[in-house]
PDB file of C-alpha atoms in Angstrom:
ATOM      1  CA  UNK A   1     113.352  91.438 107.685  1.00  0.00           C
ATOM      2  CA  UNK A   2     112.958  94.527 105.271  1.00  0.00           C
ATOM      3  CA  UNK A   3     113.965  92.715 101.910  1.00  0.00           C
ATOM      4  CA  UNK A   4     112.763  89.258 100.617  1.00  0.00           C
ATOM      5  CA  UNK A   5     116.393  87.843  99.275  1.00  0.00           C
ATOM      6  CA  UNK A   6     115.522  88.260  95.830  1.00  0.00           C
ATOM      7  CA  UNK A   7     117.058  91.310  94.941  1.00  0.00           C
ATOM      8  CA  UNK A   8     116.004  93.306  98.186  1.00  0.00           C
ATOM      9  CA  UNK A   9     112.835  95.370  96.386  1.00  0.00           C
ATOM     10  CA  UNK A  10     110.101  93.630  97.918  1.00  0.00           C
ATOM     11  CA  UNK A  11     109.682  94.525 101.776  1.00  0.00           C
ATOM     12  CA  UNK A  12     108.614  91.852 103.719  1.00  0.00           C
ATOM     13  CA  UNK A  13     105.791  92.611 106.130  1.00  0.00           C
ATOM     14  CA  UNK A  14     104.851  90.808 109.263  1.00  0.00           C
ATOM     15  CA  UNK A  15     101.759  90.733 111.694  1.00  0.00           C
ATOM     16  CA  UNK A  16     101.788  89.339 115.225  1.00  0.00           C
ATOM     17  CA  UNK A  17      97.906  89.546 116.165  1.00  0.00           C
ATOM     18  CA  UNK A  18      97.500  90.478 119.497  1.00  0.00           C
ATOM     19  CA  UNK A  19      96.561  87.622 122.031  1.00  0.00           C
ATOM     20  CA  UNK A  20      92.812  88.674 122.219  1.00  0.00           C
ATOM     21  CA  UNK A  21      92.623  88.435 118.387  1.00  0.00           C
ATOM     22  CA  UNK A  22      94.788  85.146 117.916  1.00  0.00           C
ATOM     23  CA  UNK A  23      91.367  83.108 118.032  1.00  0.00           C
ATOM     24  CA  UNK A  24      89.977  85.274 115.361  1.00  0.00           C
ATOM     25  CA  UNK A  25      93.005  85.099 112.984  1.00  0.00           C
ATOM     26  CA  UNK A  26      93.504  81.021 113.620  1.00  0.00           C
ATOM     27  CA  UNK A  27      89.927  80.875 112.695  1.00  0.00           C
ATOM     28  CA  UNK A  28      89.816  82.648 109.547  1.00  0.00           C
ATOM     29  CA  UNK A  29      92.866  80.777 108.734  1.00  0.00           C
ATOM     30  CA  UNK A  30      91.417  77.374 109.281  1.00  0.00           C
ATOM     31  CA  UNK A  31      88.131  78.195 107.583  1.00  0.00           C
ATOM     32  CA  UNK A  32      90.282  79.434 104.431  1.00  0.00           C
ATOM     33  CA  UNK A  33      92.867  76.514 104.699  1.00  0.00           C
ATOM     34  CA  UNK A  34      90.314  74.023 103.556  1.00  0.00           C
ATOM     35  CA  UNK A  35      92.748  71.069 102.733  1.00  0.00           C
ATOM     36  CA  UNK A  36      94.330  71.484 106.236  1.00  0.00           C
ATOM     37  CA  UNK A  37      97.819  71.742 104.731  1.00  0.00           C
ATOM     38  CA  UNK A  38      99.035  74.672 106.696  1.00  0.00           C
ATOM     39  CA  UNK A  39      99.543  76.500 103.191  1.00  0.00           C
ATOM     40  CA  UNK A  40      96.452  78.290 101.276  1.00  0.00           C
ATOM     41  CA  UNK A  41      96.897  78.185  97.161  1.00  0.00           C
ATOM     42  CA  UNK A  42      96.234  81.201  95.018  1.00  0.00           C
ATOM     43  CA  UNK A  43      93.004  79.720  93.963  1.00  0.00           C
ATOM     44  CA  UNK A  44      91.784  79.206  97.319  1.00  0.00           C
ATOM     45  CA  UNK A  45      92.983  82.529  98.746  1.00  0.00           C
ATOM     46  CA  UNK A  46      91.013  84.211  95.787  1.00  0.00           C
ATOM     47  CA  UNK A  47      88.166  82.645  96.968  1.00  0.00           C
ATOM     48  CA  UNK A  48      88.263  83.384 100.514  1.00  0.00           C
ATOM     49  CA  UNK A  49      90.102  86.741 100.463  1.00  0.00           C
ATOM     50  CA  UNK A  50      87.115  88.098  98.037  1.00  0.00           C
ATOM     51  CA  UNK A  51      84.771  87.533 100.776  1.00  0.00           C
ATOM     52  CA  UNK A  52      86.299  90.768 102.232  1.00  0.00           C
ATOM     53  CA  UNK A  53      84.296  92.548  99.300  1.00  0.00           C
ATOM     54  CA  UNK A  54      87.535  94.818  98.461  1.00  0.00           C
ATOM     55  CA  UNK A  55      88.331  95.446  94.747  1.00  0.00           C
ATOM     56  CA  UNK A  56      89.962  92.837  92.840  1.00  0.00           C
ATOM     57  CA  UNK A  57      93.232  95.089  92.100  1.00  0.00           C
ATOM     58  CA  UNK A  58      93.531  95.745  95.608  1.00  0.00           C
ATOM     59  CA  UNK A  59      93.311  92.271  96.543  1.00  0.00           C
ATOM     60  CA  UNK A  60      95.963  91.578  94.014  1.00  0.00           C
ATOM     61  CA  UNK A  61      98.148  93.978  95.630  1.00  0.00           C
ATOM     62  CA  UNK A  62      97.632  92.793  98.958  1.00  0.00           C
ATOM     63  CA  UNK A  63      98.605  89.457  97.928  1.00  0.00           C
ATOM     64  CA  UNK A  64     101.559  90.728  96.508  1.00  0.00           C
ATOM     65  CA  UNK A  65     102.542  92.361  99.679  1.00  0.00           C
ATOM     66  CA  UNK A  66     101.930  89.278 101.803  1.00  0.00           C
ATOM     67  CA  UNK A  67     103.323  86.794  99.785  1.00  0.00           C
ATOM     68  CA  UNK A  68     107.060  87.507 100.611  1.00  0.00           C
ATOM     69  CA  UNK A  69     109.250  85.657  99.328  1.00  0.00           C
ATOM     70  CA  UNK A  70     107.087  84.592  96.826  1.00  0.00           C
ATOM     71  CA  UNK A  71     105.695  81.177  97.035  1.00  0.00           C
ATOM     72  CA  UNK A  72     102.409  81.580  95.581  1.00  0.00           C
ATOM     73  CA  UNK A  73     100.927  80.341  98.821  1.00  0.00           C
ATOM     74  CA  UNK A  74     100.104  81.711 102.125  1.00  0.00           C
ATOM     75  CA  UNK A  75     101.265  80.230 105.392  1.00  0.00           C
ATOM     76  CA  UNK A  76      99.888  81.414 108.544  1.00  0.00           C
ATOM     77  CA  UNK A  77     102.325  84.146 108.823  1.00  0.00           C
ATOM     78  CA  UNK A  78     101.624  85.541 105.148  1.00  0.00           C
ATOM     79  CA  UNK A  79      98.024  85.051 105.902  1.00  0.00           C
ATOM     80  CA  UNK A  80      97.918  87.131 109.103  1.00  0.00           C
ATOM     81  CA  UNK A  81      99.595  89.812 106.859  1.00  0.00           C
ATOM     82  CA  UNK A  82      97.046  89.796 104.225  1.00  0.00           C
ATOM     83  CA  UNK A  83      94.077  89.891 106.738  1.00  0.00           C
ATOM     84  CA  UNK A  84      95.788  92.709 108.500  1.00  0.00           C
ATOM     85  CA  UNK A  85      95.970  94.676 105.425  1.00  0.00           C
ATOM     86  CA  UNK A  86      92.511  93.874 104.924  1.00  0.00           C
ATOM     87  CA  UNK A  87      91.350  95.018 108.046  1.00  0.00           C
ATOM     88  CA  UNK A  88      93.691  98.500 107.660  1.00  0.00           C
ATOM     89  CA  UNK A  89      92.032  99.275 104.002  1.00  0.00           C
ATOM     90  CA  UNK A  90      88.526  98.311 105.156  1.00  0.00           C
ATOM     91  CA  UNK A  91      89.228 100.890 108.172  1.00  0.00           C
ATOM     92  CA  UNK A  92      90.922 103.479 106.106  1.00  0.00           C
ATOM     93  CA  UNK A  93      93.936 102.944 107.864  1.00  0.00           C
ATOM     94  CA  UNK A  94      97.883 103.158 106.857  1.00  0.00           C
ATOM     95  CA  UNK A  95     100.524 101.222 108.814  1.00  0.00           C
ATOM     96  CA  UNK A  96     103.820 102.944 110.105  1.00  0.00           C
ATOM     97  CA  UNK A  97     106.044 100.110 109.880  1.00  0.00           C
ATOM     98  CA  UNK A  98     106.742  96.755 108.260  1.00  0.00           C
ATOM     99  CA  UNK A  99     104.913  94.974 111.351  1.00  0.00           C
ATOM    100  CA  UNK A 100     101.817  96.848 109.961  1.00  0.00           C
ATOM    101  CA  UNK A 101     101.304  98.925 113.338  1.00  0.00           C
ATOM    102  CA  UNK A 102      99.567 101.791 113.440  1.00  0.00           C
ATOM    103  CA  UNK A 103     100.505 105.238 114.684  1.00  0.00           C
ATOM    104  CA  UNK A 104     100.616 105.947 118.466  1.00  0.00           C
ATOM    105  CA  UNK A 105      96.937 106.557 119.840  1.00  0.00           C
ATOM    106  CA  UNK A 106      95.573 105.423 116.378  1.00  0.00           C
ATOM    107  CA  UNK A 107      92.907 102.735 116.791  1.00  0.00           C
ATOM    108  CA  UNK A 108      92.257 100.643 113.887  1.00  0.00           C
ATOM    109  CA  UNK A 109      88.458 100.281 113.854  1.00  0.00           C
ATOM    110  CA  UNK A 110      86.304  97.187 113.522  1.00  0.00           C
ATOM    111  CA  UNK A 111      87.897  93.678 112.604  1.00  0.00           C
ATOM    112  CA  UNK A 112      88.052  92.520 109.535  1.00  0.00           C
ATOM    113  CA  UNK A 113      85.015  91.802 107.565  1.00  0.00           C
ATOM    114  CA  UNK A 114      84.606  88.898 105.423  1.00  0.00           C
ATOM    115  CA  UNK A 115      81.100  88.335 104.015  1.00  0.00           C
ATOM    116  CA  UNK A 116      79.028  85.442 105.488  1.00  0.00           C
ATOM    117  CA  UNK A 117      81.203  85.024 108.471  1.00  0.00           C
ATOM    118  CA  UNK A 118      80.192  86.231 111.957  1.00  0.00           C
ATOM    119  CA  UNK A 119      82.846  87.119 114.305  1.00  0.00           C
ATOM    120  CA  UNK A 120      81.583  84.513 117.124  1.00  0.00           C
ATOM    121  CA  UNK A 121      81.843  81.582 114.593  1.00  0.00           C
ATOM    122  CA  UNK A 122      85.470  82.622 113.285  1.00  0.00           C
ATOM    123  CA  UNK A 123      86.363  82.829 117.106  1.00  0.00           C
ATOM    124  CA  UNK A 124      84.777  79.647 118.059  1.00  0.00           C
ATOM    125  CA  UNK A 125      86.778  77.767 115.024  1.00  0.00           C
ATOM    126  CA  UNK A 126      89.969  79.572 116.002  1.00  0.00           C
ATOM    127  CA  UNK A 127      89.844  78.629 119.637  1.00  0.00           C
ATOM    128  CA  UNK A 128      88.921  74.994 118.629  1.00  0.00           C
ATOM    129  CA  UNK A 129      84.944  75.351 119.030  1.00  0.00           C
ATOM    130  CA  UNK A 130      84.258  74.427 115.618  1.00  0.00           C
ATOM    131  CA  UNK A 131      85.132  72.750 112.721  1.00  0.00           C
ATOM    132  CA  UNK A 132      86.178  73.719 109.052  1.00  0.00           C
ATOM    133  CA  UNK A 133      83.565  75.472 106.716  1.00  0.00           C
ATOM    134  CA  UNK A 134      80.553  74.936 108.918  1.00  0.00           C
ATOM    135  CA  UNK A 135      78.652  78.186 109.292  1.00  0.00           C
ATOM    136  CA  UNK A 136      80.028  79.948 106.078  1.00  0.00           C
ATOM    137  CA  UNK A 137      77.225  81.732 104.697  1.00  0.00           C
ATOM    138  CA  UNK A 138      74.574  80.390 107.220  1.00  0.00           C
ATOM    139  CA  UNK A 139      74.624  83.608 109.526  1.00  0.00           C
ATOM    140  CA  UNK A 140      74.613  87.454 108.809  1.00  0.00           C
ATOM    141  CA  UNK A 141      78.297  88.835 109.346  1.00  0.00           C
ATOM    142  CA  UNK A 142      78.296  90.956 112.181  1.00  0.00           C
ATOM    143  CA  UNK A 143      80.833  94.220 111.754  1.00  0.00           C
ATOM    144  CA  UNK A 144      81.549  94.600 115.345  1.00  0.00           C
ATOM    145  CA  UNK A 145      85.039  94.550 116.594  1.00  0.00           C
ATOM    146  CA  UNK A 146      86.400  91.121 117.949  1.00  0.00           C
TER     147      UNK A 146
END
C-alpha cells in the first residue's frame, strides 16, 4: 500500500479512526458530502476543508496526499486521510507511518477544528442524530477533543 500504481512515487496514506472517533469522522463526511453521493468533488472539498483555517498551500498538499490514487474526488477513506492530516497539522504533529500514526506515547491533542462546526453537532450527524448541513455556522466551534 505504499505506492499508487502510477509509477510508484506517491505514497498511499490510510487512516482508520478509532471507534470513539468514528461518529465524528462520519459526521464530517456527511456534512461535506452535500450531494450524498459518497464522493466529494474538488470544489466541495475546498469549501469544506477551508473551514480548518489552514493555509491554502497546505490544503493543496493535504489534498495531494489524500487523493491517491488520483481521482480528483475524496471518498470516505480519502476524506479520513485529509481530516487526519488536518488534525496533525493543527496540533503540530507528524505521523510516523503511512497509517498516520504518531510515535508511541505521543498524543495528538484536540480534535480537528472546522470553523462553525461544534464537536457535538458533528458527532450527532455521524451517529445518525442530525441531518445534512444543519447547524453549520449556527454555533460557535468548540476546540475540545471529541
